[in-house]
Amino acid sequence: MQGFRYIEGVVTLQLTDKLCVGCGMCEIVCPHTVFAVSGGKAALLDPDGCMECGACANNCPTGALAVNPGVGCASYIIQKWWMKITGKTGEIKCC
């Protein structure tokens, strides 16, 4: 998934450090390597790499992660991938 990015600086992903137990589920389920777990805590390694799919928040056992999935990010990335694969150009629309 390297090279596929959402719009910089608009991600809704939030990590509440005091709730994190460092289980590593966020790091396992995230295909964009947004997280790194070290010293018993997760950290946001690359927040702008998040496509807001919600997998991290859905798999976090303590509720340390929150994200507002469905704001159009996944749609944006899929359209961008499609254009790159097909060579087509045009306006990318988000929800």
mmCIF file of C-alpha atoms in Angstrom:
data_model
loop_
_atom_site.group_PDB
_atom_site.id
_atom_site.type_symbol
_atom_site.label_atom_id
_atom_site.label_comp_id
_atom_site.label_asym_id
_atom_site.label_seq_id
_atom_site.Cartn_x
_atom_site.Cartn_y
_atom_site.Cartn_z
ATOM 1 C CA MET A 1 0.000 0.000 0.000
ATOM 2 C CA GLN A 2 3.042 2.241 -0.100
ATOM 3 C CA GLY A 3 2.509 5.293 -2.252
ATOM 4 C CA PHE A 4 -1.249 5.430 -1.818
ATOM 5 C CA ARG A 5 -2.145 8.304 0.444
ATOM 6 C CA TYR A 6 -5.241 10.162 1.491
ATOM 7 C CA ILE A 7 -5.431 13.928 1.601
ATOM 8 C CA GLU A 8 -2.739 15.167 4.009
ATOM 9 C CA GLY A 9 -3.767 16.612 7.369
ATOM 10 C CA VAL A 10 -7.464 15.716 7.427
ATOM 11 C CA VAL A 11 -7.516 12.271 9.043
ATOM 12 C CA THR A 12 -9.983 11.765 11.909
ATOM 13 C CA LEU A 13 -7.974 8.955 13.536
ATOM 14 C CA GLN A 14 -7.308 9.517 17.236
ATOM 15 C CA LEU A 15 -5.334 7.482 19.761
ATOM 16 C CA THR A 16 -5.987 7.861 23.486
ATOM 17 C CA ASP A 17 -2.627 6.897 24.920
ATOM 18 C CA LYS A 18 -3.849 6.247 28.464
ATOM 19 C CA LEU A 19 -6.314 3.575 27.191
ATOM 20 C CA CYS A 20 -3.752 1.734 25.047
ATOM 21 C CA VAL A 21 -2.495 -1.575 26.484
ATOM 22 C CA GLY A 22 -0.024 -2.205 23.657
ATOM 23 C CA CYS A 23 -1.686 -5.398 22.385
ATOM 24 C CA GLY A 24 -0.602 -4.612 18.819
ATOM 25 C CA MET A 25 -3.923 -5.330 17.111
ATOM 26 C CA CYS A 26 -3.873 -1.912 15.436
ATOM 27 C CA GLU A 27 -0.451 -2.648 13.976
ATOM 28 C CA ILE A 28 -1.610 -6.086 12.768
ATOM 29 C CA VAL A 29 -4.843 -4.997 11.053
ATOM 30 C CA CYS A 30 -3.635 -1.755 9.469
ATOM 31 C CA PRO A 31 -2.484 -2.318 5.871
ATOM 32 C CA HIS A 32 -0.879 1.134 5.721
ATOM 33 C CA THR A 33 1.561 0.752 8.656
ATOM 34 C CA VAL A 34 0.053 3.743 10.400
ATOM 35 C CA PHE A 35 0.929 2.314 13.836
ATOM 36 C CA ALA A 36 4.036 1.193 15.657
ATOM 37 C CA VAL A 37 3.901 -0.534 19.034
ATOM 38 C CA SER A 38 6.871 -0.043 21.271
ATOM 39 C CA GLY A 39 7.365 -0.108 25.027
ATOM 40 C CA GLY A 40 3.832 -1.357 25.643
ATOM 41 C CA LYS A 41 2.077 1.455 23.790
ATOM 42 C CA ALA A 42 0.920 2.130 20.258
ATOM 43 C CA ALA A 43 1.953 5.289 18.493
ATOM 44 C CA LEU A 44 0.712 6.921 15.321
ATOM 45 C CA LEU A 45 3.676 6.412 13.038
ATOM 46 C CA ASP A 46 2.052 7.819 9.897
ATOM 47 C CA PRO A 47 -1.419 9.329 10.546
ATOM 48 C CA ASP A 48 -1.749 10.661 7.003
ATOM 49 C CA GLY A 49 -1.374 7.116 5.711
ATOM 50 C CA CYS A 50 -4.747 6.270 7.299
ATOM 51 C CA MET A 51 -7.617 5.646 4.875
ATOM 52 C CA GLU A 52 -10.131 5.633 7.738
ATOM 53 C CA CYS A 53 -11.332 2.107 7.117
ATOM 54 C CA GLY A 54 -11.962 1.677 10.857
ATOM 55 C CA ALA A 55 -10.234 -1.711 11.194
ATOM 56 C CA CYS A 56 -7.950 -0.468 13.968
ATOM 57 C CA ALA A 57 -10.788 0.994 16.038
ATOM 58 C CA ASN A 58 -12.972 -2.074 15.504
ATOM 59 C CA ASN A 59 -10.191 -4.383 16.703
ATOM 60 C CA CYS A 60 -8.909 -2.308 19.606
ATOM 61 C CA PRO A 61 -9.968 -4.133 22.798
ATOM 62 C CA THR A 62 -9.818 -1.050 25.004
ATOM 63 C CA GLY A 63 -11.362 1.602 22.780
ATOM 64 C CA ALA A 64 -8.106 3.541 22.600
ATOM 65 C CA LEU A 65 -8.667 4.276 18.922
ATOM 66 C CA ALA A 66 -11.377 6.336 17.317
ATOM 67 C CA VAL A 67 -11.897 7.084 13.664
ATOM 68 C CA ASN A 68 -14.791 8.400 11.638
ATOM 69 C CA PRO A 69 -14.882 5.878 8.785
ATOM 70 C CA GLY A 70 -16.969 6.475 5.751
ATOM 71 C CA VAL A 71 -16.159 10.126 5.217
ATOM 72 C CA GLY A 72 -15.013 9.330 1.721
ATOM 73 C CA CYS A 73 -11.387 8.439 2.272
ATOM 74 C CA ALA A 74 -11.664 4.837 1.108
ATOM 75 C CA SER A 75 -13.605 5.976 -1.931
ATOM 76 C CA TYR A 76 -10.896 8.515 -2.736
ATOM 77 C CA ILE A 77 -8.111 5.947 -2.488
ATOM 78 C CA ILE A 78 -9.970 3.355 -4.572
ATOM 79 C CA GLN A 79 -10.598 5.924 -7.302
ATOM 80 C CA LYS A 80 -6.937 6.973 -7.211
ATOM 81 C CA TRP A 81 -5.802 3.319 -7.462
ATOM 82 C CA TRP A 82 -8.171 2.766 -10.382
ATOM 83 C CA MET A 83 -6.785 5.766 -12.232
ATOM 84 C CA LYS A 84 -3.220 4.626 -11.613
ATOM 85 C CA ILE A 85 -3.941 1.067 -12.776
ATOM 86 C CA THR A 86 -5.976 2.049 -15.831
ATOM 87 C CA GLY A 87 -4.097 5.217 -16.736
ATOM 88 C CA LYS A 88 -7.352 7.129 -16.791
ATOM 89 C CA THR A 89 -7.565 10.694 -15.519
ATOM 90 C CA GLY A 90 -10.366 12.784 -14.164
ATOM 91 C CA GLU A 91 -11.811 14.332 -11.082
ATOM 92 C CA ILE A 92 -11.685 12.238 -7.911
ATOM 93 C CA LYS A 93 -14.880 12.588 -5.918
ATOM 94 C CA CYS A 94 -15.342 11.933 -2.221
ATOM 95 C CA CYS A 95 -18.591 11.429 -0.368
#
